[in-house]
XYZ file of N, CA and C in Angstrom:
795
model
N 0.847 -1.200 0.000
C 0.000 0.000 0.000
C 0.884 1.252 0.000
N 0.409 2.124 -1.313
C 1.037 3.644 -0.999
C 1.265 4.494 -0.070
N 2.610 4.853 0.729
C 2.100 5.411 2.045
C 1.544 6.903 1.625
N 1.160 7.415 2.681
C 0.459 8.750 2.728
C 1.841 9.823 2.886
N 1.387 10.829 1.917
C 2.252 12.227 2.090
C 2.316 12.784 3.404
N 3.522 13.159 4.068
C 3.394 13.212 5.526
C 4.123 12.151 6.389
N 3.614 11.159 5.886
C 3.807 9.785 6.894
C 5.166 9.930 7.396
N 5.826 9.575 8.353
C 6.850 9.993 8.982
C 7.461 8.518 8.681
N 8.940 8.022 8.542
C 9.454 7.015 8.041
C 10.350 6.625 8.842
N 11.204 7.717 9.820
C 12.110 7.633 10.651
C 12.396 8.568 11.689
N 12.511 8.794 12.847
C 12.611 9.963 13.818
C 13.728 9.980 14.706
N 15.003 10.558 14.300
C 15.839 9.936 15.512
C 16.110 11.464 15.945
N 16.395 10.750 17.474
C 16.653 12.311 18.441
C 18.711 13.476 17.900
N 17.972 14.422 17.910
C 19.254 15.268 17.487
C 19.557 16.027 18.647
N 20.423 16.479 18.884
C 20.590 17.609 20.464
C 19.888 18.744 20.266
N 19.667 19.049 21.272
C 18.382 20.279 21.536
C 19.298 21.277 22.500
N 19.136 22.855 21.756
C 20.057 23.529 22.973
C 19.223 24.132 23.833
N 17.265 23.362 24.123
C 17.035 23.897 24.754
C 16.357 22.762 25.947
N 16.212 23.218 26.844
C 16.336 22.147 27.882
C 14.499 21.408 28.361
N 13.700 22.189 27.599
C 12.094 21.909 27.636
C 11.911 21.686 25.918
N 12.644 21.495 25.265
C 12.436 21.301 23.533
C 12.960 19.766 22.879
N 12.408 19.095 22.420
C 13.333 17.680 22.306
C 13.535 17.586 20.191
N 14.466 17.870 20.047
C 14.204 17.856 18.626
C 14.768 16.298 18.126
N 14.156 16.226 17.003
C 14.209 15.040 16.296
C 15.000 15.526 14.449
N 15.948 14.796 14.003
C 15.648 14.604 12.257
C 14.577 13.837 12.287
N 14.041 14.302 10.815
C 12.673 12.976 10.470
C 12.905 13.410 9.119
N 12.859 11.160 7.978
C 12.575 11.476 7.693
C 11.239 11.220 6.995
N 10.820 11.737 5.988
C 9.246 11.679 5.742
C 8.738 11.654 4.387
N 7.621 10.759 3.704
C 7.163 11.114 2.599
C 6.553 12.234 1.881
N 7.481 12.527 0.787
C 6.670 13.746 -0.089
C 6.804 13.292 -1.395
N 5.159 12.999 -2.006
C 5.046 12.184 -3.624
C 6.071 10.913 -3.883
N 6.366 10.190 -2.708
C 7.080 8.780 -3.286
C 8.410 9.107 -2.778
N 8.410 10.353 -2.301
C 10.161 10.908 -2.336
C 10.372 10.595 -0.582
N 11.531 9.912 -0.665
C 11.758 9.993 1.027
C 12.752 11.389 1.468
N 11.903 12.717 2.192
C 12.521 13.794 2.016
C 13.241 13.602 3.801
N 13.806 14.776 4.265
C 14.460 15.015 5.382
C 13.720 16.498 6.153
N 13.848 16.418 7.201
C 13.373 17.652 7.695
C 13.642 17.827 9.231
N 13.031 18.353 10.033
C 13.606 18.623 11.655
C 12.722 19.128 12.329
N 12.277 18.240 13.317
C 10.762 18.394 14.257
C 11.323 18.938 15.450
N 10.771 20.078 16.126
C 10.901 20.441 17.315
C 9.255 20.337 18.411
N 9.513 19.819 19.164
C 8.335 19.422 20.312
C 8.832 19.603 22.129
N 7.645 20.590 22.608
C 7.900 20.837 23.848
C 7.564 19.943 24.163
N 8.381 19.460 25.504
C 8.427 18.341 26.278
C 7.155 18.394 27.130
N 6.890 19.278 27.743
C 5.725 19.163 28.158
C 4.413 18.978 27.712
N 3.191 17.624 28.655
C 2.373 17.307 28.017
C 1.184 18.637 27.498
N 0.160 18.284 26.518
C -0.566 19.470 25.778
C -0.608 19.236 24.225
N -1.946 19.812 24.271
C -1.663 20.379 22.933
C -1.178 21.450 22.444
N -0.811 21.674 20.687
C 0.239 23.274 20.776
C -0.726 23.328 19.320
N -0.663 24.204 18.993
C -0.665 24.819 17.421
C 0.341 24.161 16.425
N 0.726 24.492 16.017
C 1.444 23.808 14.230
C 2.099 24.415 13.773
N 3.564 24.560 13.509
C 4.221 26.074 12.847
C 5.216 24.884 11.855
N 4.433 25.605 10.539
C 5.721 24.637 9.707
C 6.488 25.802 9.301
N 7.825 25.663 9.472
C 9.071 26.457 8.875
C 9.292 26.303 7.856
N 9.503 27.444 6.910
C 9.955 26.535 5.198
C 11.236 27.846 5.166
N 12.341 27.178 5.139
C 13.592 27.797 4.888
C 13.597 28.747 3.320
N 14.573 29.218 3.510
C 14.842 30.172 2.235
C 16.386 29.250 1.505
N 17.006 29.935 0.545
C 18.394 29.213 -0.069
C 18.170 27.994 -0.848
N 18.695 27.546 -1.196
C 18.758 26.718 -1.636
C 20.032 25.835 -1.754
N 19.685 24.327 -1.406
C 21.147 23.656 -1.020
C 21.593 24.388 0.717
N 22.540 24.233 0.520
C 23.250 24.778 1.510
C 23.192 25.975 2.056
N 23.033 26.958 0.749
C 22.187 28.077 1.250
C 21.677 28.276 2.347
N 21.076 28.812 3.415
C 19.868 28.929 4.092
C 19.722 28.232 4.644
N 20.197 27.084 5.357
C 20.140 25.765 5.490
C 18.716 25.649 7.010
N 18.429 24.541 7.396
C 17.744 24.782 8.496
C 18.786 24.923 9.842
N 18.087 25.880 10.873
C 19.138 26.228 12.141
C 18.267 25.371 13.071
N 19.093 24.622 14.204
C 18.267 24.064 14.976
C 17.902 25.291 15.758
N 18.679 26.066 15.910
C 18.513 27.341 17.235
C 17.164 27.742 17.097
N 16.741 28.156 15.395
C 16.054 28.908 14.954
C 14.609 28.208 15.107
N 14.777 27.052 15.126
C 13.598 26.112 15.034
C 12.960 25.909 16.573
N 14.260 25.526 17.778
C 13.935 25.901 19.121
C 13.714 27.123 19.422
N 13.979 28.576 19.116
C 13.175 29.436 19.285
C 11.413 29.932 18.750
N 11.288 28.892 17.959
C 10.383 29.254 17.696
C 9.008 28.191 18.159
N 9.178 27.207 18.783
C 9.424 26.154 19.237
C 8.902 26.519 20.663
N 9.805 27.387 21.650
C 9.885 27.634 22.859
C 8.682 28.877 22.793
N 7.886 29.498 22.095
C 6.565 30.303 22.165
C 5.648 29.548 22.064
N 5.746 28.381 22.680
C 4.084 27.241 22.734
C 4.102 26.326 21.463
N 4.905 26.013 20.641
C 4.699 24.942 19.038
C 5.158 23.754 18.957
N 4.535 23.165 18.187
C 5.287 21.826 17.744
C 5.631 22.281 15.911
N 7.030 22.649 15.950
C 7.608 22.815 14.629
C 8.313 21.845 13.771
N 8.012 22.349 12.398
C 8.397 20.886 11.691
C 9.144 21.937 10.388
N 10.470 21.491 9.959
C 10.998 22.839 9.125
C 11.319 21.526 8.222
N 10.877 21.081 6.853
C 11.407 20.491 5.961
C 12.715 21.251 5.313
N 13.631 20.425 5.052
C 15.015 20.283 4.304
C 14.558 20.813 2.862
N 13.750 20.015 2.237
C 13.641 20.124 1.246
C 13.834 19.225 0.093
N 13.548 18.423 -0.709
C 14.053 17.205 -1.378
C 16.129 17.539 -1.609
N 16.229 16.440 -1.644
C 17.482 16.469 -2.331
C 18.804 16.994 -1.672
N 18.233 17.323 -0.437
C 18.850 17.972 0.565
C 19.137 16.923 2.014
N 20.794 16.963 2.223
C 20.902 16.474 3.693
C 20.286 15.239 3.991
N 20.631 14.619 2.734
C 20.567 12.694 2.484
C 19.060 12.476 2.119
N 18.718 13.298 1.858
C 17.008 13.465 1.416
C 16.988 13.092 -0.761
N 15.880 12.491 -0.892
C 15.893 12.021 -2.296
C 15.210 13.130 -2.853
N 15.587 12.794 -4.409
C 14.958 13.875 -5.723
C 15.802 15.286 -5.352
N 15.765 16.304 -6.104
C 16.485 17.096 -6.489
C 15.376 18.700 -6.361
N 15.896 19.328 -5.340
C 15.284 20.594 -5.437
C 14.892 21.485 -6.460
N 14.062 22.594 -6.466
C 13.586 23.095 -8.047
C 13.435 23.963 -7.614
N 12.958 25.209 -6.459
C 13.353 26.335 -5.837
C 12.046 27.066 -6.497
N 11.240 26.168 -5.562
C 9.361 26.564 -5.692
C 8.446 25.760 -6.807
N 9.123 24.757 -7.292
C 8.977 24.058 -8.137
C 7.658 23.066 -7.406
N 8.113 21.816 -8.142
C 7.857 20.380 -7.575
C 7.966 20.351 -5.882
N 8.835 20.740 -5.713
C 9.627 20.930 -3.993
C 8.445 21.588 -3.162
N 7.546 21.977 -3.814
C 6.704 23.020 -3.145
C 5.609 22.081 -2.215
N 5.675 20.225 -2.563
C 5.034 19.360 -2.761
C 5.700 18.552 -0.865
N 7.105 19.250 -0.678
C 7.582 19.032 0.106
C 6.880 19.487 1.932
N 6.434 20.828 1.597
C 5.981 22.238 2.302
C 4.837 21.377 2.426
N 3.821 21.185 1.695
C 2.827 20.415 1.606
C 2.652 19.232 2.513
N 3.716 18.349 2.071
C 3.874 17.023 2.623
C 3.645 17.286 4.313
N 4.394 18.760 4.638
C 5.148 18.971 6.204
C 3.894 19.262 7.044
N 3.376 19.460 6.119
C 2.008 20.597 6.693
C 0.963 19.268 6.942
N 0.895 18.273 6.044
C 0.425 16.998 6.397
C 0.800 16.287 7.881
N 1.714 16.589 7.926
C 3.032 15.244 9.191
C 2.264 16.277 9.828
N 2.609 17.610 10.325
C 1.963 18.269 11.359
C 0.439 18.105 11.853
N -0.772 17.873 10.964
C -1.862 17.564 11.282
C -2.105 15.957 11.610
N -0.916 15.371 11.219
C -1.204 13.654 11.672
C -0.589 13.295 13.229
N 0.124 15.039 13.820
C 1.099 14.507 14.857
C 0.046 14.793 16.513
N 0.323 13.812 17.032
C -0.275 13.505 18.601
C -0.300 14.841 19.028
N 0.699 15.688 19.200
C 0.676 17.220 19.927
C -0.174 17.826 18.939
N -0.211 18.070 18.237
C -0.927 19.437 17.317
C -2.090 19.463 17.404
N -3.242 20.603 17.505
C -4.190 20.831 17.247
C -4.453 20.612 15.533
N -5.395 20.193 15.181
C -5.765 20.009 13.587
C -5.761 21.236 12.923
N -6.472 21.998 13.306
C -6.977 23.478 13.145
C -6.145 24.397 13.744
N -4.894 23.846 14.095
C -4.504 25.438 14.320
C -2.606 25.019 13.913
N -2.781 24.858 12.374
C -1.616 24.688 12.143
C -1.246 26.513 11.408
N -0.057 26.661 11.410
C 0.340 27.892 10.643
C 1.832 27.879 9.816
N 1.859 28.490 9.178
C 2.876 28.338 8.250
C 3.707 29.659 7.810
N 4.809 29.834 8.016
C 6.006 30.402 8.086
C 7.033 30.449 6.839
N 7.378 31.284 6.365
C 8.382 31.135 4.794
C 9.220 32.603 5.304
N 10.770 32.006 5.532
C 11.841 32.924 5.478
C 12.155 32.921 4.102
N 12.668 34.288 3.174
C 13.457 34.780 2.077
C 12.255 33.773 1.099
N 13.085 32.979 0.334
C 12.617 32.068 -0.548
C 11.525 30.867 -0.300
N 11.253 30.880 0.928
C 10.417 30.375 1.843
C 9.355 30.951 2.102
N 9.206 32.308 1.371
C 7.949 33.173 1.629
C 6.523 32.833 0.389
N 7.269 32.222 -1.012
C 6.739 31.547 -2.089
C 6.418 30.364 -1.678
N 7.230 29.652 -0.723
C 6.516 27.991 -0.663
C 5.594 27.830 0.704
N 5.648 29.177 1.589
C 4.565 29.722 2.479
C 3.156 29.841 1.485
N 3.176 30.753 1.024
C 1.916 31.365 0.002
C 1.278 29.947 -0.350
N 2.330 29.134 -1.209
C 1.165 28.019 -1.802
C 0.800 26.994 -0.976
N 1.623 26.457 -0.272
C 0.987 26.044 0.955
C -0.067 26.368 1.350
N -0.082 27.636 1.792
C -1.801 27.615 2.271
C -2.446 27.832 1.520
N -2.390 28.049 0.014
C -2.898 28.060 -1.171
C -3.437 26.102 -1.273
N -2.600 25.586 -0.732
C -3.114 24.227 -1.418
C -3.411 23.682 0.093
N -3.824 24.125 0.924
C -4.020 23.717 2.304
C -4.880 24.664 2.956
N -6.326 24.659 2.827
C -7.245 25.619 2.509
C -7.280 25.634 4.465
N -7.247 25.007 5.383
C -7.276 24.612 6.633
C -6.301 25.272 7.279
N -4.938 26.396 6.833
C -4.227 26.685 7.537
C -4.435 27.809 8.180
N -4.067 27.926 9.348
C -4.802 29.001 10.445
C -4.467 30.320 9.749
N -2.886 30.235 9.648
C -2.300 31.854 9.365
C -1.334 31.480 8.495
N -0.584 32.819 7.627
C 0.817 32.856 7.291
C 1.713 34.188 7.360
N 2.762 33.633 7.518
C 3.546 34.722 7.684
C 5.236 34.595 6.653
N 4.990 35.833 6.163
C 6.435 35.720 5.375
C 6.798 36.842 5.331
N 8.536 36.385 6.150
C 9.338 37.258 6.292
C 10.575 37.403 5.599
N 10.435 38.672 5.513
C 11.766 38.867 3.762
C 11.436 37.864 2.761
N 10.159 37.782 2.465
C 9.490 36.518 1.242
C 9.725 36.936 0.018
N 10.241 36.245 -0.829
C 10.047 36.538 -2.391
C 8.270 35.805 -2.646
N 7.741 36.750 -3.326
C 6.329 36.898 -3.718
C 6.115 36.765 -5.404
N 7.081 36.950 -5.726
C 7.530 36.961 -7.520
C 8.841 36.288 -7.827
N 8.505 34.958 -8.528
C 9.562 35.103 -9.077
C 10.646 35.522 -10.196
N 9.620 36.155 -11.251
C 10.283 37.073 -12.050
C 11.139 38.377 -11.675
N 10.502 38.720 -10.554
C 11.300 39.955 -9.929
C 12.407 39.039 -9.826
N 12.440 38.327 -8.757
C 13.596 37.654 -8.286
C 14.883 37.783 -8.985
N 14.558 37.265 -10.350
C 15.150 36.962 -11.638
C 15.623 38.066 -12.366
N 14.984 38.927 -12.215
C 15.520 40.419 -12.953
C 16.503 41.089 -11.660
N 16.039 41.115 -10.446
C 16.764 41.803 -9.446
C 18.421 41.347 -9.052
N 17.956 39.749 -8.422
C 19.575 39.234 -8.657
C 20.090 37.874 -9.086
N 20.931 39.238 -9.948
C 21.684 38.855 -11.506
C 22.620 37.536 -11.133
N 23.399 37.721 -9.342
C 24.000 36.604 -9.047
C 23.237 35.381 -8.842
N 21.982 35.204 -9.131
C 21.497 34.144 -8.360
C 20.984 33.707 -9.835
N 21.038 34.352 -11.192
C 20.394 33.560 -12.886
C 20.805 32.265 -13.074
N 22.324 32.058 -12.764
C 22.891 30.967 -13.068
C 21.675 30.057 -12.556
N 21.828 29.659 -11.844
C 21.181 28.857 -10.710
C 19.538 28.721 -11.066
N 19.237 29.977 -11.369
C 17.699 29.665 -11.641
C 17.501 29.141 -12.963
N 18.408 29.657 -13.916
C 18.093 29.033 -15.129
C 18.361 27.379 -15.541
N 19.716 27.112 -14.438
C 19.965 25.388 -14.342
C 18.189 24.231 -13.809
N 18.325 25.694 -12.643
C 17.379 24.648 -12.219
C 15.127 24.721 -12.805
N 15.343 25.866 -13.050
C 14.025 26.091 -13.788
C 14.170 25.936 -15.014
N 15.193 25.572 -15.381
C 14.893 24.877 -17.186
C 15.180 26.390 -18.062
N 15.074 27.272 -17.925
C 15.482 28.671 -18.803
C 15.257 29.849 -18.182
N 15.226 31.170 -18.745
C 14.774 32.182 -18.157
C 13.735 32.617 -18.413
N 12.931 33.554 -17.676
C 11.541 34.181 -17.943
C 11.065 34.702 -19.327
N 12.019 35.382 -20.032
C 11.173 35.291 -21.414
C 11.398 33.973 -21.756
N 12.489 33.016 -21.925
C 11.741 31.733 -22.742
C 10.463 30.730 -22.098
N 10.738 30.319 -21.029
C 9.950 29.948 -20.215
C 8.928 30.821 -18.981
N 7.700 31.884 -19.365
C 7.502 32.524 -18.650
C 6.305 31.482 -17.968
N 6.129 30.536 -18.270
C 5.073 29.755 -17.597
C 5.762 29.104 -16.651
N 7.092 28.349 -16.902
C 7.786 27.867 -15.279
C 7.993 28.820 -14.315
N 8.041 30.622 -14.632
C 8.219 31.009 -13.844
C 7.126 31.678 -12.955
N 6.069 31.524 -13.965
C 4.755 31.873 -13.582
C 3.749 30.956 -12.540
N 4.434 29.757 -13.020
C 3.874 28.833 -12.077
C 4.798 28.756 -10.257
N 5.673 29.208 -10.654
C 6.276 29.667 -9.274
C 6.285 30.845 -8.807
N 5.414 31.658 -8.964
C 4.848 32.965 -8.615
C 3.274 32.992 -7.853
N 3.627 32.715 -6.405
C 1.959 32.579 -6.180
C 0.664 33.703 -6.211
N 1.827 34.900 -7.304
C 0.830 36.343 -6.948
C -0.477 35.874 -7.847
N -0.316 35.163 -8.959
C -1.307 34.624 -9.742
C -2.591 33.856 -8.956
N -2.210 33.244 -8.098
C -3.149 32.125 -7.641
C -3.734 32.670 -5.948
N -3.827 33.777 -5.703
C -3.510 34.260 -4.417
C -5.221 34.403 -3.794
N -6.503 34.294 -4.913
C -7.991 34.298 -5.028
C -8.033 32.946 -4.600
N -7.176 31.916 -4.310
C -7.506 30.448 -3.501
C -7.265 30.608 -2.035
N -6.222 31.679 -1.427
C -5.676 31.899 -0.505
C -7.249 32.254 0.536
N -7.187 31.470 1.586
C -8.162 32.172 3.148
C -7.878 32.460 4.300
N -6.269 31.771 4.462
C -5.940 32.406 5.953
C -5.217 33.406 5.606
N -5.387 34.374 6.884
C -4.732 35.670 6.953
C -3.154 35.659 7.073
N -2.732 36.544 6.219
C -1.458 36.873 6.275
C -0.822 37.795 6.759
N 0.531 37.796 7.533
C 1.888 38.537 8.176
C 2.486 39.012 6.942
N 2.716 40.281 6.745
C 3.670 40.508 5.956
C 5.124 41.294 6.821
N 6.007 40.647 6.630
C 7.410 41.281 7.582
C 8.928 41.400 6.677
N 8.976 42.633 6.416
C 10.102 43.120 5.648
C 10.428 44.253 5.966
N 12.293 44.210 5.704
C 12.738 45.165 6.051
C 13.031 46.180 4.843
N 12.748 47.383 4.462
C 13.174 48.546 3.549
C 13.972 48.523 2.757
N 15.492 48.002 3.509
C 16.625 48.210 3.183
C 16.905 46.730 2.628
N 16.578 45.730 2.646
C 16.726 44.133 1.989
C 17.068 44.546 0.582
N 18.394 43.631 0.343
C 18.998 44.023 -1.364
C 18.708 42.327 -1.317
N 18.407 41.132 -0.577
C 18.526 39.901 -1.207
C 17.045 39.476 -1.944
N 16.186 40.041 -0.902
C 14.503 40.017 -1.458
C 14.560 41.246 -1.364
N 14.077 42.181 -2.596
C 13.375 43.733 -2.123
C 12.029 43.934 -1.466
N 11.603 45.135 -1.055
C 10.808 45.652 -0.135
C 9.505 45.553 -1.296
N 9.993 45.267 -2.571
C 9.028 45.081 -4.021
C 8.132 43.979 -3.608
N 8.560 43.001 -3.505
C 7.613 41.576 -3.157
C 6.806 42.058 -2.195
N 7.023 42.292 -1.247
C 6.193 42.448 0.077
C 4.872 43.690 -0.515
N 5.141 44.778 -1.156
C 4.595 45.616 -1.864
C 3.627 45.112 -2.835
N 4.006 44.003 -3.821
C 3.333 43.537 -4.872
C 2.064 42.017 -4.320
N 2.914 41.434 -3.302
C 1.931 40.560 -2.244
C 0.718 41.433 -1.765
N 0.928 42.621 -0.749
C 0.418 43.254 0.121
C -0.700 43.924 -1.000
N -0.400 44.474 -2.217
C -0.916 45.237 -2.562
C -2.610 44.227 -3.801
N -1.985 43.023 -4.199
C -2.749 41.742 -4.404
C -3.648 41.394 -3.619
N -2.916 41.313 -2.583
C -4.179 40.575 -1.215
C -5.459 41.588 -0.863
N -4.896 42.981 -0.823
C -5.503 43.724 -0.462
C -6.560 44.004 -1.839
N -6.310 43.884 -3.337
C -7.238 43.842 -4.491
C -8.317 42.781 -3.913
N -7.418 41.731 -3.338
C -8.847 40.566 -3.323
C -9.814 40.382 -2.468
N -9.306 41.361 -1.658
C -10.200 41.734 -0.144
C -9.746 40.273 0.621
N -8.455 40.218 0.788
C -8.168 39.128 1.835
C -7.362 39.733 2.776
N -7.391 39.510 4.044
C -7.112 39.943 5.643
C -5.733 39.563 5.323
N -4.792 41.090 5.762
C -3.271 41.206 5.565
C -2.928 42.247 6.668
N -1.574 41.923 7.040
C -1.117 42.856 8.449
C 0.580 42.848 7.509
N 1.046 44.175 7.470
C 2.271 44.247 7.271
C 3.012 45.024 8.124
N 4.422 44.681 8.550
C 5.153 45.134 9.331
C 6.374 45.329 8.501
N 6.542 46.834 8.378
C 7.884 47.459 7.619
C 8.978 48.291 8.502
N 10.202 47.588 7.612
C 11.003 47.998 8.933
C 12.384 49.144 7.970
N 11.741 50.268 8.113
C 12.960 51.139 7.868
C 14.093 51.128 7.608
N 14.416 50.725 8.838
C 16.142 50.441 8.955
C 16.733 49.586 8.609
N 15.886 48.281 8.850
C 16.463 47.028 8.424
C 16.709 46.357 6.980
N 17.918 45.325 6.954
C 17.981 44.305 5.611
C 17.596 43.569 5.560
N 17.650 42.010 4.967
C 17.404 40.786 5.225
C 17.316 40.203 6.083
N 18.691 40.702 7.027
C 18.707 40.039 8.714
C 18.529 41.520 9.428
N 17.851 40.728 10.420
C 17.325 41.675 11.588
C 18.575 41.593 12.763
N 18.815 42.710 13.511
C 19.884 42.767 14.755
C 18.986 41.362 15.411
N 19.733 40.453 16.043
C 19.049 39.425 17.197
C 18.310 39.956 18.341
N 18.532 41.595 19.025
C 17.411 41.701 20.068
C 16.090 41.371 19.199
N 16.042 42.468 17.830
C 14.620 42.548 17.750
C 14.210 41.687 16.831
N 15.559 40.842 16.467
C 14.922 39.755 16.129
C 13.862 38.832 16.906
N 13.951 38.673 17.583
C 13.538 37.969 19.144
C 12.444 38.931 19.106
N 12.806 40.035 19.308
C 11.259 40.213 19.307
C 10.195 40.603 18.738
N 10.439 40.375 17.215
C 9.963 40.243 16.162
C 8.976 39.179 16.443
N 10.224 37.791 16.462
C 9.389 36.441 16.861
C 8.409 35.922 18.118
N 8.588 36.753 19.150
C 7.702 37.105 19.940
C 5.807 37.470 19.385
N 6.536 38.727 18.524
C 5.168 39.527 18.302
C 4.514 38.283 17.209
N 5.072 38.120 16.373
C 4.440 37.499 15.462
C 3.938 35.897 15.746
N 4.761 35.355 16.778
C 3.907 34.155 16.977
C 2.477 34.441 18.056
N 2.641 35.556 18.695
C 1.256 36.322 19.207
C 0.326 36.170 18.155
N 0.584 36.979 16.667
C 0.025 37.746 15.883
C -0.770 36.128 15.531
N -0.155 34.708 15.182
C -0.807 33.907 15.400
C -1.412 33.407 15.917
N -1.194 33.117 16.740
C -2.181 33.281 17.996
C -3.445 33.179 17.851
N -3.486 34.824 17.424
C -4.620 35.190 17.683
C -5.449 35.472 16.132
N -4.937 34.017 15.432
C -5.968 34.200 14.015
C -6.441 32.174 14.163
N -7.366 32.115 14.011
C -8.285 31.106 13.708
C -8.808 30.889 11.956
N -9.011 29.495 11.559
C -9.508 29.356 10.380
C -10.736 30.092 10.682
N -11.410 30.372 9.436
C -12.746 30.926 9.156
C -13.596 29.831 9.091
């Protein structure tokens, strides 16, 4: 029998630098693919909400942080941050919003099949390049409480015109560039499909970001708001891509509040 997307295949314990957080590698089915990813769960008994992490980079890039996963983790969650295919002994080959997007999906599955989680109150999270496989996610996961994407690419044609260092790479792995292929890149652009979208969205970017511009967050924000769908953006002046760590922290503070306090419709 076919297993189910989600289904968890292996869980072994990894060190945790936090002393109420027990993290695990897992890994897990996505479309036939045995992918890799990294579960964080408070030790204490309860139920929690659902926060799937979807990293930005690609490869090595961006990679997942355990720190990052126990902080986020330690505000009440049971977090689950997929690798990504092809990644960190994980099968099939990343596509950078592609197929892979099937991965995000898969995670968001494992989270509603897991003993801690509430069903209904999963939410979903996309750092940098992680802000596109946020969007369709809850685009193809009509049940997700909230989303939030921070420093998200929202386009990937911008992407592609903005930076020039990163063409190589997109054109290996998306098969060409936007004028020859504007449908691969269109299909990895969730500004198109954004009238499927129902949970409310975080928008969190900083001004000054040269890796994602302050454009995406603008061209998201300004979409959602055409379709009359519930959007909160937080713009940050001063800041780039990375935030100083105080307010990083308390960024992540506010915003796992900001979840909190959103429910499916």
């Amino acid at each position: 029998m076919k297993k189910q997307d989600g289904t968890i295949l292996e869980k072994t314990p990894f060190p945790s630098p936090h002393p109420n957080i027990k993290l695990f590698t897992v890994t897990y089915y996505s479309q036939g693919l045995k992918v890799k990813g990294l579960l964080a769960e408070p030790i204490e008994e309860g139920m929690y909400d659902g926060f799937l992490y979807l990293r930005g980079g690609i490869k090595n890039v961006g990679k997942v942080r355990p720190a990052r996963i126990v902080q986020f983790a330690a505000q009440g969650f049971v977090v689950f941050a997929p690798f990504y295919r092809g990644n960190q002994g994980g099968e099939g080959n990343e596509d950078f919003g592609g197929e892979d997007r099937m991965d995000a999906i898969s995670g968001f599955r494992l989270l509603e099949n897991h003993p801690k989680v509430s069903k209904d109150r999963i939410h979903v999270f996309g750092f940098s390049r992680g802000g596109v496989m946020a969007l369709f996610t809850a685009i193809h996961c009509p049940e997700t409480a909230s989303v939030v994407t921070w420093g998200g690419v929202s386009d990937m044609f911008l992407t592609y015109e903005e930076r020039k260092d990163l063409r190589r790479m997109m054109k290996r792995v998306i098969g060409g560039t936007p004028q020859k292929y504007p449908e691969r890149f269109q299909y990895r652009t969730p500004l198109f499909e954004l009238e499927k979208l129902h949970a409310p969205v975080l928008i969190i970017h900083g001004v000054k970001d040269s890796n994602v511009s302050v454009e995406h967050a603008y061209r998201l924000e300004k979409r959602l708001h055409a379709l009359d769908k519930e959007v909160d953006s937080w713009y940050f002046d001063e800041y780039t891509h990375y935030f100083p760590p105080a307010v990083n922290r308390k960024i992540v503070e506010d915003l796992t509040h900001w979840m909190k306090t959103k429910s499916v419709k």
